[in-house]
Amino acid sequence: MAIPRRRHQFRRRMIPVVSVISAALLLLFGFLSFLTPSPTGVDHLRRTMMDDEIGDGNRTTSEFSIPITDAVVAARILNATLIVPKLDKKSFWKDDSNFSDIFNVDWFISYLAKDVKIIKELPRRRRVQNPYTMRVPRKCNERCYINRLLPVLVKKHAVQLTKFDYRLSNRLDVDLQKLRCRVNYHALKFTDPILAMGAKLVQRMRMRSKHYVALHLRFEPDMLAFSGCYYGGGDKERKELGKIRRRWKTLHISDPERGRRQGKCPLTPEEVGLVLRALGYDRDTHIYVASGEVYGGEETLAPLKALFPNFYSKDTIARKEELQTFSQYSSRMAALDFIVCDESDVFVTNNNGNMAKILAGRRRYFGHKPTIRPNAKKLYRLFLNRNNMTWEEFASKVRVYQRGFMGEPKVRPGRGVFHENPSSCICEDSEAKKIVDPIPKHKKGTDVAVEDQNPDDEPEWSEPEDEDDQMNLVDKFPRNATFSDYDTAPEEPELEEFLSD
């Protein structure tokens, strides 16, 4: 199945952005000679072939996991055969990597063999040149797939699903949620060359310091333009970012001040540095920074480097020739950053995007390593008044405001997106696993949170829907479908944003 292509086709070098990849899923109806029990309780021929074309615009490699994972689950729901995803090579960045260049395809197929049949390509006799194209509604649940998609498959024999971003409900039966975890945390493995280079980078960080912090810094020009935020750069900033923003014709006129008040703007490099210092990380802390093109360049990064002079990236700890195999491919470079961030003692982000959520879920699943996300809504007001208080007052308030944003393991089941809080896959006794405290012990204060409260006022960075998504779904529902097929019960808003880290 598919990976979504974001409507924003600007891509940055490193952990390329966001949660928006547009994917095409090819479902081929082929009559096979055997019957297979349907996981959904609907008996039908195992006759569906599924092929993904994953558009990779502005997205992190880690975020490929969401649509790929959901594609496998959708194939299970439909009792379908899944074709190994094909990455879109027509996107703005023009990364011509194949699935097998990033992920271990043989492992992917074999690990999931008991769950879903997966093949590398369609047999020639079953290929269809122009399959029927349709789009599944967002957050489509099991019943939705059976009611909406299955009849079309039976009639058309081949169906191509477009824009497969968040087209599967956040809430599914436990068995399907556990399948999501098997895919995301076990079946999807990077290729051996990526794993080997990633391990080298981690080792080199460990050689410099036993412990290190990884910072995923989203401060690229296109990301800031999309957010509509303003950072005090005067007419020059407004003109430069405004020009980029006009490329997205569906975006409304922004109110930068309102965006900051609502916590929808990422922290600046200096601000995230001040937060870390307030939380107790001193200038001896070693920081690995995964970032794209930072708006303002070295001038913008200078305050962060002054706060943390032990500042590293893959380009500074690896030789140019070592990265040569990867440097021409943004997705593979992003995979290296993902490995180093995942292996860090503490992962920090200056935004509340998908990368933070995906890594937070992964780190919870594998025994818990903390992920620090900014409480941008409250920190904004604090930064406005920073010059009117002592450092001790500022640091104390930061620790208070960051309660619930420190990635502690206790999160109420069902809160947030599943990839952030995979509670269905974590044993009840998982709290017995070793818990790493994100606050340095010598700096810990009594006002630091012990539990992830995941407050209701946590901001989400929503992406405007495509015009096609703003359709009247009632007119497009099949006659046997109901609104209950579309998971319309109240739930936490999905993070369908331009960035994710």
PDB file of C-alpha atoms in Angstrom, residues 89-186:
ATOM      1  CA  LYS A  89      10.850   8.886  -8.071  1.00  0.00           C
ATOM      2  CA  LYS A  90       9.030  11.859  -9.567  1.00  0.00           C
ATOM      3  CA  SER A  91       8.942  14.021  -6.456  1.00  0.00           C
ATOM      4  CA  PHE A  92      10.698  17.346  -6.132  1.00  0.00           C
ATOM      5  CA  TRP A  93      13.745  15.847  -4.459  1.00  0.00           C
ATOM      6  CA  LYS A  94      14.097  13.131  -7.125  1.00  0.00           C
ATOM      7  CA  ASP A  95      15.565  10.513  -4.812  1.00  0.00           C
ATOM      8  CA  ASP A  96      15.611   7.389  -6.962  1.00  0.00           C
ATOM      9  CA  SER A  97      15.938   4.976  -4.041  1.00  0.00           C
ATOM     10  CA  ASN A  98      13.881   1.815  -4.145  1.00  0.00           C
ATOM     11  CA  PHE A  99      12.291   0.137  -1.137  1.00  0.00           C
ATOM     12  CA  SER A 100      15.124  -2.404  -1.177  1.00  0.00           C
ATOM     13  CA  ASP A 101      17.716   0.405  -1.031  1.00  0.00           C
ATOM     14  CA  ILE A 102      16.359   1.524   2.335  1.00  0.00           C
ATOM     15  CA  PHE A 103      14.710  -1.510   3.902  1.00  0.00           C
ATOM     16  CA  ASN A 104      15.650  -5.186   4.019  1.00  0.00           C
ATOM     17  CA  VAL A 105      12.974  -6.454   1.665  1.00  0.00           C
ATOM     18  CA  ASP A 106      13.569 -10.180   2.194  1.00  0.00           C
ATOM     19  CA  TRP A 107      13.291  -9.756   5.952  1.00  0.00           C
ATOM     20  CA  PHE A 108      10.126  -7.681   5.489  1.00  0.00           C
ATOM     21  CA  ILE A 109       8.484 -10.427   3.444  1.00  0.00           C
ATOM     22  CA  SER A 110       9.565 -13.357   5.594  1.00  0.00           C
ATOM     23  CA  TYR A 111       8.805 -11.767   8.960  1.00  0.00           C
ATOM     24  CA  LEU A 112       5.207 -11.026   7.967  1.00  0.00           C
ATOM     25  CA  ALA A 113       4.619 -14.277   6.083  1.00  0.00           C
ATOM     26  CA  LYS A 114       2.155 -15.565   8.679  1.00  0.00           C
ATOM     27  CA  ASP A 115       0.195 -12.307   8.683  1.00  0.00           C
ATOM     28  CA  VAL A 116       0.036 -11.116   5.086  1.00  0.00           C
ATOM     29  CA  LYS A 117       1.285 -12.552   1.829  1.00  0.00           C
ATOM     30  CA  ILE A 118       3.801 -10.115   0.332  1.00  0.00           C
ATOM     31  CA  ILE A 119       5.471 -10.436  -3.049  1.00  0.00           C
ATOM     32  CA  LYS A 120       8.126  -8.297  -4.732  1.00  0.00           C
ATOM     33  CA  GLU A 121       6.194  -7.657  -7.907  1.00  0.00           C
ATOM     34  CA  LEU A 122       3.077  -8.690  -9.722  1.00  0.00           C
ATOM     35  CA  PRO A 123       3.186 -11.717 -11.972  1.00  0.00           C
ATOM     36  CA  ARG A 124       3.059 -10.565 -15.573  1.00  0.00           C
ATOM     37  CA  ARG A 125      -0.196 -12.336 -16.255  1.00  0.00           C
ATOM     38  CA  ARG A 126      -1.913 -10.303 -13.523  1.00  0.00           C
ATOM     39  CA  ARG A 127      -0.554  -6.844 -14.320  1.00  0.00           C
ATOM     40  CA  VAL A 128      -3.012  -4.098 -15.133  1.00  0.00           C
ATOM     41  CA  GLN A 129      -1.943  -1.012 -17.073  1.00  0.00           C
ATOM     42  CA  ASN A 130      -4.649   1.399 -15.967  1.00  0.00           C
ATOM     43  CA  PRO A 131      -6.182   0.271 -12.684  1.00  0.00           C
ATOM     44  CA  TYR A 132      -9.282   1.950 -11.329  1.00  0.00           C
ATOM     45  CA  THR A 133      -8.314   4.840  -9.020  1.00  0.00           C
ATOM     46  CA  MET A 134     -10.068   5.875  -5.829  1.00  0.00           C
ATOM     47  CA  ARG A 135      -9.291   7.393  -2.434  1.00  0.00           C
ATOM     48  CA  VAL A 136     -10.079   5.941   0.948  1.00  0.00           C
ATOM     49  CA  PRO A 137     -11.410   8.444   3.528  1.00  0.00           C
ATOM     50  CA  ARG A 138      -9.135   9.446   6.357  1.00  0.00           C
ATOM     51  CA  LYS A 139      -9.217   7.238   9.456  1.00  0.00           C
ATOM     52  CA  CYS A 140     -11.080   4.490   7.643  1.00  0.00           C
ATOM     53  CA  ASN A 141     -11.717   1.527   9.977  1.00  0.00           C
ATOM     54  CA  GLU A 142     -12.145  -2.197   9.272  1.00  0.00           C
ATOM     55  CA  ARG A 143     -15.808  -1.894   8.390  1.00  0.00           C
ATOM     56  CA  CYS A 144     -15.055   1.031   6.120  1.00  0.00           C
ATOM     57  CA  TYR A 145     -12.531  -0.997   4.121  1.00  0.00           C
ATOM     58  CA  ILE A 146     -14.923  -3.921   3.780  1.00  0.00           C
ATOM     59  CA  ASN A 147     -17.933  -1.780   2.844  1.00  0.00           C
ATOM     60  CA  ARG A 148     -16.201   0.774   0.669  1.00  0.00           C
ATOM     61  CA  LEU A 149     -13.292  -0.977  -0.967  1.00  0.00           C
ATOM     62  CA  LEU A 150     -14.168  -4.637  -1.259  1.00  0.00           C
ATOM     63  CA  PRO A 151     -17.218  -4.169  -3.547  1.00  0.00           C
ATOM     64  CA  VAL A 152     -15.120  -2.029  -5.880  1.00  0.00           C
ATOM     65  CA  LEU A 153     -12.393  -4.670  -5.980  1.00  0.00           C
ATOM     66  CA  VAL A 154     -14.906  -7.326  -6.876  1.00  0.00           C
ATOM     67  CA  LYS A 155     -16.332  -5.176  -9.646  1.00  0.00           C
ATOM     68  CA  LYS A 156     -13.217  -3.508 -11.051  1.00  0.00           C
ATOM     69  CA  HIS A 157     -10.663  -6.268 -10.480  1.00  0.00           C
ATOM     70  CA  ALA A 158      -7.957  -3.637  -9.970  1.00  0.00           C
ATOM     71  CA  VAL A 159      -8.030  -0.529  -7.791  1.00  0.00           C
ATOM     72  CA  GLN A 160      -5.389   2.092  -7.183  1.00  0.00           C
ATOM     73  CA  LEU A 161      -5.669   4.014  -3.907  1.00  0.00           C
ATOM     74  CA  THR A 162      -4.122   7.481  -3.928  1.00  0.00           C
ATOM     75  CA  LYS A 163      -2.810   9.660  -1.079  1.00  0.00           C
ATOM     76  CA  PHE A 164      -2.572   6.935   1.511  1.00  0.00           C
ATOM     77  CA  ASP A 165      -1.688   9.206   4.422  1.00  0.00           C
ATOM     78  CA  TYR A 166      -3.661   8.519   7.583  1.00  0.00           C
ATOM     79  CA  ARG A 167      -6.215   6.460   5.671  1.00  0.00           C
ATOM     80  CA  LEU A 168      -6.426   3.873   8.445  1.00  0.00           C
ATOM     81  CA  SER A 169      -8.182   4.498  11.734  1.00  0.00           C
ATOM     82  CA  ASN A 170      -6.122   5.195  14.816  1.00  0.00           C
ATOM     83  CA  ARG A 171      -8.351   2.749  16.701  1.00  0.00           C
ATOM     84  CA  LEU A 172      -8.572  -0.841  15.531  1.00  0.00           C
ATOM     85  CA  ASP A 173      -9.089  -4.258  17.078  1.00  0.00           C
ATOM     86  CA  VAL A 174      -6.236  -5.315  19.339  1.00  0.00           C
ATOM     87  CA  ASP A 175      -5.012  -7.980  16.898  1.00  0.00           C
ATOM     88  CA  LEU A 176      -4.663  -5.396  14.138  1.00  0.00           C
ATOM     89  CA  GLN A 177      -2.926  -2.950  16.472  1.00  0.00           C
ATOM     90  CA  LYS A 178      -0.450  -5.662  17.394  1.00  0.00           C
ATOM     91  CA  LEU A 179       0.132  -6.295  13.694  1.00  0.00           C
ATOM     92  CA  ARG A 180       0.935  -2.600  13.353  1.00  0.00           C
ATOM     93  CA  CYS A 181       3.644  -3.048  15.971  1.00  0.00           C
ATOM     94  CA  ARG A 182       5.071  -6.183  14.340  1.00  0.00           C
ATOM     95  CA  VAL A 183       5.398  -4.291  11.080  1.00  0.00           C
ATOM     96  CA  ASN A 184       6.707  -1.020  12.469  1.00  0.00           C
ATOM     97  CA  TYR A 185       9.084  -2.305  15.125  1.00  0.00           C
ATOM     98  CA  HIS A 186      10.215  -5.645  13.725  1.00  0.00           C
TER      99      HIS A 186
END
